[in-house]
GROMACS .gro file of C-alpha atoms in nm:
model
  415
    1MET     CA    1  11.659   9.683  12.956
    2SER     CA    2  11.978   9.525  12.822
    3PRO     CA    3  12.240   9.758  12.667
    4LEU     CA    4  12.178   9.605  12.323
    5PHE     CA    5  11.808   9.692  12.328
    6VAL     CA    6  11.885  10.040  12.463
    7ILE     CA    7  12.121  10.104  12.170
    8LEU     CA    8  11.865   9.967  11.922
    9ASN     CA    9  11.591  10.183  12.070
   10TYR     CA   10  11.794  10.504  12.064
   11THR     CA   11  11.925  10.436  11.713
   12ALA     CA   12  11.581  10.356  11.573
   13TRP     CA   13  11.419  10.668  11.713
   14PHE     CA   14  11.711  10.881  11.597
   15ILE     CA   15  11.666  10.752  11.241
   16PHE     CA   16  11.294  10.830  11.240
   17VAL     CA   17  11.343  11.178  11.386
   18TYR     CA   18  11.626  11.244  11.141
   19ILE     CA   19  11.404  11.148  10.846
   20ALA     CA   20  11.124  11.376  10.967
   21VAL     CA   21  11.366  11.666  11.013
   22VAL     CA   22  11.507  11.618  10.662
   23TRP     CA   23  11.159  11.635  10.507
   24LEU     CA   24  11.081  11.940  10.716
   25LEU     CA   25  11.396  12.118  10.599
   26VAL     CA   26  11.326  12.032  10.235
   27LEU     CA   27  10.973  12.166  10.274
   28LEU     CA   28  11.089  12.491  10.433
   29GLN     CA   29  11.344  12.547  10.156
   30ARG     CA   30  11.132  12.445   9.854
   31ARG     CA   31  10.775  12.524   9.958
   32PRO     CA   32  10.739  12.817   9.714
   33GLU     CA   33  10.814  12.571   9.432
   34LEU     CA   34  10.547  12.312   9.521
   35TYR     CA   35  10.323  12.402   9.230
   36ASP     CA   36  10.585  12.529   8.987
   37ARG     CA   37  10.582  12.346   8.656
   38PRO     CA   38  10.715  12.395   8.303
   39ASP     CA   39  10.498  12.554   8.036
   40GLU     CA   40  10.293  12.330   7.810
   41PRO     CA   41  10.477  12.219   7.498
   42THR     CA   42  10.334  12.334   7.166
   43PRO     CA   43  10.195  12.127   7.013
   44LEU     CA   44  10.098  11.886   7.290
   45PRO     CA   45  10.267  11.546   7.247
   46GLY     CA   46  10.073  11.234   7.157
   47VAL     CA   47   9.986  11.014   7.454
   48THR     CA   48   9.869  10.653   7.481
   49VAL     CA   49   9.707  10.540   7.806
   50LEU     CA   50   9.756  10.171   7.891
   51ILE     CA   51   9.498  10.004   8.116
   52PRO     CA   52   9.588   9.646   8.216
   53ALA     CA   53   9.279   9.473   8.353
   54TYR     CA   54   9.209   9.140   8.518
   55ASN     CA   55   8.858   9.075   8.654
   56GLU     CA   56   8.782   9.446   8.695
   57GLU     CA   57   8.418   9.445   8.579
   58HIS     CA   58   8.315   9.668   8.872
   59HIS     CA   59   8.567   9.946   8.803
   60LEU     CA   60   8.691   9.932   8.444
   61ALA     CA   61   8.413  10.140   8.287
   62ASP     CA   62   8.471  10.426   8.533
   63THR     CA   63   8.844  10.412   8.464
   64ILE     CA   64   8.799  10.431   8.086
   65ARG     CA   65   8.545  10.714   8.115
   66SER     CA   66   8.783  10.904   8.341
   67VAL     CA   67   9.065  10.873   8.086
   68LEU     CA   68   8.842  10.969   7.792
   69SER     CA   69   8.731  11.278   7.989
   70LEU     CA   70   9.085  11.413   8.019
   71ASP     CA   71   9.129  11.775   7.912
   72TYR     CA   72   9.353  11.684   7.621
   73PRO     CA   73   9.315  11.701   7.241
   74LYS     CA   74   9.125  11.392   7.127
   75LYS     CA   75   9.348  11.347   6.825
   76SER     CA   76   9.652  11.327   7.056
   77LEU     CA   77   9.509  11.083   7.309
   78SER     CA   78   9.441  10.713   7.263
   79VAL     CA   79   9.361  10.429   7.502
   80ILE     CA   80   9.468  10.066   7.499
   81VAL     CA   81   9.296   9.823   7.735
   82ILE     CA   82   9.480   9.494   7.788
   83ASN     CA   83   9.236   9.227   7.908
   84ASP     CA   84   9.455   8.978   8.094
   85CYS     CA   85   9.239   8.669   8.030
   86SER     CA   86   8.968   8.785   8.272
   87THR     CA   87   8.705   8.532   8.379
   88ASP     CA   88   8.431   8.791   8.429
   89THR     CA   89   8.284   9.053   8.192
   90THR     CA   90   8.593   9.277   8.188
   91GLY     CA   91   8.666   9.204   7.821
   92LYS     CA   92   8.307   9.269   7.717
   93ILE     CA   93   8.297   9.600   7.904
   94ALA     CA   94   8.621   9.711   7.739
   95GLU     CA   95   8.491   9.621   7.392
   96GLU     CA   96   8.189   9.849   7.443
   97PHE     CA   97   8.424  10.150   7.433
   98VAL     CA   98   8.581  10.056   7.100
   99LYS     CA   99   8.295  10.234   6.923
  100THR     CA  100   8.426  10.567   7.057
  101GLY     CA  101   8.708  10.534   6.806
  102ARG     CA  102   8.966  10.611   7.075
  103VAL     CA  103   8.990  10.277   7.255
  104THR     CA  104   9.170   9.963   7.142
  105VAL     CA  105   9.130   9.634   7.328
  106LEU     CA  106   9.395   9.363   7.340
  107HIS     CA  107   9.322   9.018   7.481
  108ASN     CA  108   9.578   8.790   7.643
  109LYS     CA  109   9.506   8.424   7.572
  110THR     CA  110   9.643   8.331   7.915
  111ASN     CA  111   9.677   8.526   8.239
  112LYS     CA  112  10.023   8.683   8.217
  113GLY     CA  113  10.020   8.944   8.492
  114LYS     CA  114  10.028   9.322   8.496
  115ALA     CA  115  10.385   9.379   8.378
  116ALA     CA  116  10.353   9.141   8.081
  117SER     CA  117  10.022   9.302   7.988
  118LEU     CA  118  10.182   9.646   7.994
  119ASN     CA  119  10.467   9.525   7.775
  120TYR     CA  120  10.214   9.384   7.528
  121GLY     CA  121  10.046   9.724   7.519
  122ILE     CA  122  10.378   9.908   7.480
  123GLU     CA  123  10.443   9.712   7.161
  124GLN     CA  124  10.141   9.887   7.007
  125VAL     CA  125  10.227  10.241   7.124
  126THR     CA  126  10.321  10.491   6.853
  127THR     CA  127  10.306  10.812   7.060
  128GLU     CA  128  10.585  11.007   7.228
  129LEU     CA  129  10.446  10.945   7.576
  130LEU     CA  130  10.261  10.661   7.744
  131VAL     CA  131  10.064  10.641   8.067
  132CYS     CA  132   9.994  10.343   8.291
  133ILE     CA  133   9.679  10.342   8.502
  134ASP     CA  134   9.531  10.056   8.704
  135ALA     CA  135   9.182   9.941   8.606
  136ASP     CA  136   9.037  10.038   8.945
  137SER     CA  137   9.152  10.400   8.932
  138THR     CA  138   9.046  10.741   8.805
  139VAL     CA  139   9.218  11.071   8.734
  140ASP     CA  140   9.139  11.442   8.742
  141SER     CA  141   9.061  11.584   8.400
  142LYS     CA  142   9.349  11.834   8.411
  143ALA     CA  143   9.614  11.585   8.527
  144LEU     CA  144   9.771  11.488   8.195
  145ARG     CA  145   9.790  11.843   8.063
  146VAL     CA  146   9.987  11.965   8.366
  147MET     CA  147  10.225  11.668   8.355
  148VAL     CA  148  10.345  11.665   7.994
  149GLY     CA  149  10.539  11.991   8.023
  150HIS     CA  150  10.801  11.819   8.239
  151PHE     CA  151  10.910  11.618   7.936
  152ARG     CA  152  11.051  11.931   7.776
  153ASP     CA  153  11.357  11.828   7.978
  154SER     CA  154  11.500  11.546   7.765
  155THR     CA  155  11.648  11.374   8.072
  156VAL     CA  156  11.305  11.319   8.234
  157GLY     CA  157  11.193  10.959   8.191
  158SER     CA  158  10.878  10.968   8.402
  159VAL     CA  159  10.642  11.204   8.583
  160THR     CA  160  10.443  11.083   8.883
  161PRO     CA  161  10.106  11.218   9.008
  162ALA     CA  162   9.971  11.294   9.354
  163LEU     CA  163   9.800  10.966   9.439
  164ASN     CA  164   9.484  10.976   9.653
  165VAL     CA  165   9.236  10.726   9.798
  166MET     CA  166   8.898  10.702   9.628
  167ASN     CA  167   8.708  10.517   9.902
  168LYS     CA  168   8.710  10.677  10.248
  169LYS     CA  169   8.420  10.516  10.435
  170ASN     CA  170   8.542  10.276  10.705
  171LEU     CA  171   8.820  10.317  10.960
  172LEU     CA  172   9.086  10.136  10.758
  173GLU     CA  173   9.012  10.335  10.443
  174LYS     CA  174   9.033  10.665  10.632
  175ILE     CA  175   9.367  10.565  10.783
  176GLN     CA  176   9.501  10.488  10.436
  177HIS     CA  177   9.364  10.819  10.311
  178ALA     CA  178   9.589  10.996  10.561
  179GLU     CA  179   9.879  10.773  10.458
  180TYR     CA  180   9.834  10.845  10.087
  181ILE     CA  181   9.812  11.221  10.141
  182LEU     CA  182  10.137  11.214  10.338
  183ASN     CA  183  10.299  10.993  10.075
  184ALA     CA  184  10.195  11.236   9.799
  185PHE     CA  185  10.370  11.511   9.991
  186MET     CA  186  10.678  11.292  10.046
  187ARG     CA  187  10.695  11.205   9.676
  188LYS     CA  188  10.711  11.575   9.594
  189MET     CA  189  10.991  11.623   9.848
  190LEU     CA  190  11.175  11.330   9.687
  191ALA     CA  191  11.132  11.493   9.346
  192PHE     CA  192  11.306  11.804   9.477
  193LEU     CA  193  11.598  11.577   9.570
  194ASP     CA  194  11.582  11.382   9.241
  195ALA     CA  195  11.528  11.066   9.446
  196VAL     CA  196  11.181  10.938   9.347
  197HIS     CA  197  11.215  10.560   9.362
  198VAL     CA  198  10.859  10.447   9.278
  199THR     CA  199  10.639  10.536   8.980
  200PRO     CA  200  10.287  10.444   9.100
  201GLY     CA  201  10.067  10.243   8.867
  202VAL     CA  202   9.794  10.503   8.900
  203PHE     CA  203   9.865  10.744   8.614
  204SER     CA  204  10.242  10.775   8.597
  205VAL     CA  205  10.352  10.915   8.260
  206TYR     CA  206  10.658  10.776   8.079
  207ARG     CA  207  10.870  10.871   7.782
  208THR     CA  208  10.800  10.588   7.537
  209ASP     CA  209  11.153  10.575   7.395
  210ALA     CA  210  11.298  10.553   7.746
  211ILE     CA  211  11.077  10.260   7.843
  212ARG     CA  212  11.164  10.074   7.525
  213LYS     CA  213  11.533  10.151   7.566
  214ILE     CA  214  11.546   9.996   7.914
  215GLY     CA  215  11.345   9.691   7.809
  216GLY     CA  216  10.996   9.758   7.942
  217PHE     CA  217  10.853   9.639   8.272
  218ALA     CA  218  11.005   9.350   8.469
  219GLU     CA  219  10.750   9.072   8.426
  220HIS     CA  220  10.834   8.863   8.733
  221ASN     CA  221  10.885   9.145   8.981
  222LEU     CA  222  10.650   9.184   9.278
  223THR     CA  223  10.662   9.563   9.256
  224GLU     CA  224  10.726   9.649   8.893
  225ASP     CA  225  10.653  10.017   8.959
  226MET     CA  226  10.949  10.041   9.195
  227GLU     CA  227  11.178   9.830   8.979
  228ILE     CA  228  11.122  10.036   8.665
  229ALA     CA  229  11.182  10.358   8.859
  230LEU     CA  230  11.518  10.229   8.980
  231ARG     CA  231  11.601  10.107   8.628
  232LEU     CA  232  11.521  10.450   8.484
  233HIS     CA  233  11.761  10.607   8.734
  234ASP     CA  234  12.017  10.338   8.653
  235ASN     CA  235  11.999  10.441   8.287
  236GLY     CA  236  12.045  10.810   8.356
  237TYR     CA  237  11.683  10.929   8.348
  238LYS     CA  238  11.518  11.159   8.600
  239ILE     CA  239  11.181  11.103   8.765
  240THR     CA  240  10.986  11.406   8.878
  241ASN     CA  241  10.646  11.474   9.031
  242GLU     CA  242  10.351  11.698   8.944
  243PHE     CA  243  10.180  11.782   9.271
  244SER     CA  244   9.868  11.927   9.109
  245ALA     CA  245   9.798  11.613   8.902
  246CYS     CA  246   9.565  11.405   9.118
  247SER     CA  247   9.478  11.042   9.059
  248TYR     CA  248   9.259  10.817   9.272
  249THR     CA  249   9.266  10.447   9.351
  250VAL     CA  250   9.057  10.198   9.547
  251CYS     CA  251   9.245  10.103   9.863
  252PRO     CA  252   9.194   9.780  10.062
  253SER     CA  253   8.879   9.795  10.273
  254ARG     CA  254   8.959   9.490  10.489
  255TRP     CA  255   9.262   9.416  10.703
  256SER     CA  256   9.322   9.085  10.524
  257GLU     CA  257   9.339   9.269  10.190
  258LEU     CA  258   9.577   9.528  10.334
  259PHE     CA  259   9.797   9.252  10.475
  260ARG     CA  260   9.830   9.081  10.136
  261GLN     CA  261   9.897   9.412   9.961
  262ARG     CA  262  10.165   9.529  10.203
  263ILE     CA  263  10.339   9.191  10.220
  264ARG     CA  264  10.373   9.203   9.842
  265TRP     CA  265  10.493   9.563   9.851
  266TYR     CA  266  10.747   9.503  10.125
  267ARG     CA  267  10.881   9.179   9.980
  268GLY     CA  268  10.914   9.357   9.647
  269ALA     CA  269  11.100   9.645   9.814
  270ILE     CA  270  11.340   9.402   9.982
  271ARG     CA  271  11.410   9.222   9.653
  272ASN     CA  272  11.458   9.542   9.456
  273SER     CA  273  11.691   9.681   9.722
  274ILE     CA  274  11.904   9.368   9.690
  275GLN     CA  275  11.891   9.374   9.310
  276TYR     CA  276  11.999   9.740   9.297
  277ARG     CA  277  12.235   9.731   9.594
  278ARG     CA  278  12.506   9.880   9.371
  279MET     CA  279  12.321  10.211   9.405
  280PHE     CA  280  12.381  10.227   9.780
  281PHE     CA  281  12.628  10.506   9.867
  282ASN     CA  282  12.708  10.546   9.497
  283PRO     CA  283  12.757  10.915   9.408
  284ARG     CA  284  12.666  10.839   9.046
  285TYR     CA  285  12.301  10.822   9.156
  286GLY     CA  286  12.304  11.148   9.351
  287ASN     CA  287  12.063  11.178   9.642
  288LEU     CA  288  11.895  10.851   9.547
  289GLY     CA  289  12.214  10.653   9.601
  290MET     CA  290  12.375  10.859   9.874
  291PHE     CA  291  12.064  10.933  10.078
  292MET     CA  292  11.732  10.772   9.986
  293MET     CA  293  11.819  10.408   9.930
  294PRO     CA  294  12.048  10.378  10.234
  295LEU     CA  295  11.786  10.558  10.441
  296ASN     CA  296  11.517  10.315  10.325
  297PHE     CA  297  11.737  10.026  10.433
  298LEU     CA  298  11.814  10.189  10.768
  299SER     CA  299  11.443  10.255  10.817
  300ILE     CA  300  11.370   9.885  10.779
  301LEU     CA  301  11.638   9.806  11.037
  302ALA     CA  302  11.493  10.074  11.264
  303VAL     CA  303  11.150   9.916  11.234
  304PHE     CA  304  11.287   9.585  11.356
  305GLY     CA  305  11.483   9.758  11.630
  306LEU     CA  306  11.167   9.923  11.761
  307LEU     CA  307  10.961   9.607  11.721
  308GLY     CA  308  11.224   9.406  11.906
  309THR     CA  309  11.247   9.653  12.195
  310LEU     CA  310  10.868   9.679  12.208
  311LEU     CA  311  10.830   9.303  12.239
  312TRP     CA  312  11.113   9.293  12.493
  313ASN     CA  313  10.952   9.565  12.704
  314ILE     CA  314  10.611   9.398  12.692
  315THR     CA  315  10.763   9.065  12.796
  316THR     CA  316  10.980   9.201  13.078
  317ASP     CA  317  10.707   9.433  13.207
  318SER     CA  318  10.459   9.147  13.210
  319ILE     CA  319  10.700   8.927  13.403
  320GLN     CA  320  10.771   9.211  13.646
  321ALA     CA  321  10.399   9.279  13.694
  322ILE     CA  322  10.332   8.912  13.767
  323TRP     CA  323  10.620   8.907  14.015
  324HIS     CA  324  10.490   9.220  14.192
  325LEU     CA  325  10.144   9.069  14.210
  326SER     CA  326  10.283   8.757  14.368
  327LEU     CA  327  10.451   8.970  14.637
  328VAL     CA  328  10.118   9.127  14.740
  329ASN     CA  329   9.929   8.800  14.734
  330TRP     CA  330   9.779   8.880  14.392
  331ASP     CA  331   9.604   9.191  14.524
  332ILE     CA  332   9.564   9.369  14.189
  333TRP     CA  333   9.349   9.648  14.333
  334ASN     CA  334   9.626   9.751  14.573
  335MET     CA  335   9.872   9.784  14.284
  336LEU     CA  336   9.627   9.984  14.074
  337PHE     CA  337   9.548  10.237  14.346
  338ASN     CA  338   9.904  10.255  14.486
  339PRO     CA  339  10.127  10.274  14.177
  340ASN     CA  340  10.504  10.304  14.179
  341LEU     CA  341  10.536  10.677  14.101
  342GLU     CA  342  10.914  10.664  14.070
  343LEU     CA  343  10.893  10.395  13.802
  344MET     CA  344  10.615  10.583  13.621
  345LEU     CA  345  10.809  10.909  13.614
  346PHE     CA  346  11.121  10.732  13.491
  347SER     CA  347  10.924  10.578  13.205
  348LEU     CA  348  10.752  10.906  13.125
  349TYR     CA  349  11.072  11.105  13.098
  350SER     CA  350  11.294  10.835  12.945
  351THR     CA  351  11.495  10.950  12.644
  352PRO     CA  352  11.349  10.694  12.399
  353LEU     CA  353  10.998  10.803  12.490
  354LEU     CA  354  11.091  11.168  12.441
  355PHE     CA  355  11.246  11.078  12.104
  356GLY     CA  356  10.924  10.898  12.018
  357ALA     CA  357  10.713  11.197  12.118
  358LEU     CA  358  10.934  11.425  11.908
  359GLY     CA  359  10.906  11.189  11.610
  360VAL     CA  360  10.528  11.167  11.637
  361GLY     CA  361  10.507  11.545  11.676
  362LEU     CA  362  10.710  11.606  11.361
  363ALA     CA  363  10.506  11.346  11.172
  364ALA     CA  364  10.186  11.515  11.289
  365TYR     CA  365  10.312  11.850  11.159
  366LEU     CA  366  10.408  11.699  10.823
  367LEU     CA  367  10.071  11.526  10.798
  368ARG     CA  368   9.886  11.847  10.877
  369THR     CA  369  10.099  12.033  10.623
  370SER     CA  370  10.028  11.762  10.365
  371PHE     CA  371   9.654  11.810  10.407
  372HIS     CA  372   9.689  12.186  10.401
  373ILE     CA  373   9.886  12.207  10.078
  374THR     CA  374   9.658  11.953   9.906
  375ASN     CA  375   9.352  12.163   9.997
  376LYS     CA  376   9.202  11.901  10.229
  377ARG     CA  377   9.213  12.111  10.545
  378GLN     CA  378   8.869  12.002  10.662
  379LEU     CA  379   9.000  11.652  10.731
  380VAL     CA  380   9.306  11.746  10.935
  381SER     CA  381   9.157  11.763  11.283
  382ARG     CA  382   8.968  11.437  11.281
  383PRO     CA  383   9.079  11.202  11.563
  384ILE     CA  384   9.106  10.920  11.311
  385TYR     CA  385   9.442  11.053  11.196
  386LEU     CA  386   9.587  11.019  11.546
  387ILE     CA  387   9.534  10.647  11.499
  388TYR     CA  388   9.736  10.669  11.180
  389LEU     CA  389  10.022  10.846  11.357
  390VAL     CA  390  10.036  10.630  11.670
  391LEU     CA  391   9.890  10.284  11.602
  392PHE     CA  392   9.917  10.226  11.227
  393PRO     CA  393  10.301  10.235  11.230
  394LEU     CA  394  10.299   9.950  11.483
  395ILE     CA  395  10.083   9.744  11.247
  396LEU     CA  396  10.314   9.819  10.956
  397MET     CA  397  10.609   9.708  11.170
  398VAL     CA  398  10.445   9.367  11.203
  399PHE     CA  399  10.383   9.355  10.827
  400TRP     CA  400  10.751   9.432  10.764
  401ALA     CA  401  10.854   9.158  11.006
  402VAL     CA  402  10.631   8.905  10.829
  403ALA     CA  403  10.760   9.013  10.487
  404LEU     CA  404  11.123   8.973  10.594
  405MET     CA  405  11.053   8.635  10.751
  406LEU     CA  406  10.885   8.513  10.431
  407GLU     CA  407  11.182   8.633  10.227
  408LEU     CA  408  11.429   8.461  10.458
  409LEU     CA  409  11.226   8.140  10.434
  410ARG     CA  410  11.200   8.184  10.055
  411ALA     CA  411  10.825   8.137  10.072
  412PRO     CA  412  10.636   8.156   9.740
  413ALA     CA  413  10.524   8.510   9.657
  414ARG     CA  414  10.160   8.595   9.591
  415TRP     CA  415  10.028   8.882   9.380
   0.00000   0.00000   0.00000
C-alpha cells in the first residue's frame, strides 16, 4: 500500500477509536446522572404540539391519538395539525379530531414543505412551549411531563427526547433499531457536553419565545432540525436531552427509501457545516465549537479515508490474485488449499486491522450499554446487531460518498 493510503488508514481508524473512547469516558463519568432531571414546574406550562402532515393518511390518526393521550393537563395542552396540501385523506382525518375541542387544523393552499408548515403553525401558538412531532410518529404518555422541567433554566431553548424505531420487522428495520438506540445514548452524552447539534422532528420541545426570536425554521434547508439546533446555539441557547422521554418513528423499510433519506440527511449536514463554519474551533460555542463540529467534519474525512483505502486494497488484492493465478496456470484449487501463510499473518496482525478491531469492540460495548440503560437488554445478543457494527458502516460510507459527490456537482436536492 502506498504511504498516502497508509497514513489515511491509520488516521481514519485513530479518529474513530478516539471518538469511541471519548463517549466511553463521558459515560463512565456521568452515568449516575443519566436519569437526573429537574423537578416539574408548578403550575405546568402551556404546550402546543405542532404536527405538519403531507399525505400521512396511514399514520396521522395514531399520531394525534398519541399526543392527546399524553399525561398532561388537558387545559394546558393543545394540538395544531398543519395539512400541507395533501392529495389523500390526511386533511379529512385531521378534521375528525377537531370535535375533541383540543385540535386545530390549518390547511396550506399549496405544498410548502415541513419547515414552512411549522412556521405557519408557530404563528398561531400562544403557549410558553411548543413541540414538533412528525405525522408518522408516536410518543410515550409520560414524555412531555418529564421534559418540561428542563425549561426552568431560562437558557434552555430546546429539550430532545430518546428517539426509537417503531417498526422492527425486517432486517433493515432491525439494523436501524440498533442505530437509533445507540444514537439516543450518544445524544445524552452530547447533552452532558452541551453539544447537541440536532433537535429531532419526533417530539423535540422548544421555548416558543426562543424560536420566534431566532426567526423560526429555515424553510429551504434539507435538515431543518439540525439547522435550528445550530441557530439556537448561535443565539446563546442550550439544548439538553431527557433520556426517559421516549418517542417512536417509522423508519425506512426498503434500501431505496433509506438511501434517499440518508442522502438528504448527509447533504443537509454538509450544507449546515459550511453555513455555520464560524463555529469551528470557536471557544464561544464551548464543546460544540471546540469538539463536536470539528469532530463531525473529521469523521466525514475519516469515512472517505477508509473508503478510499478499502477500494484501493480490493483493487490491488484483486490484481495480485489474478497475477498469482496466472503464475500457477490458473489453478485456483492449488491456491485455496496452499495459502500464503506469511501474507495472511501479516494482514491479520497489521496495525490498521487491530485499530479496526479495537474500534468495533468499543462500539459493541457502547451499543450493548445503550440497550442496557434503555431497558432493552433482551435484544442485545441478537446476531443482527453484529451486522450493524460491521457491515452497516460500510454502507453508510457509500451514502456519504454519494452525498458529497452530489454536493460537489451541485445536483438538485430532493426531500
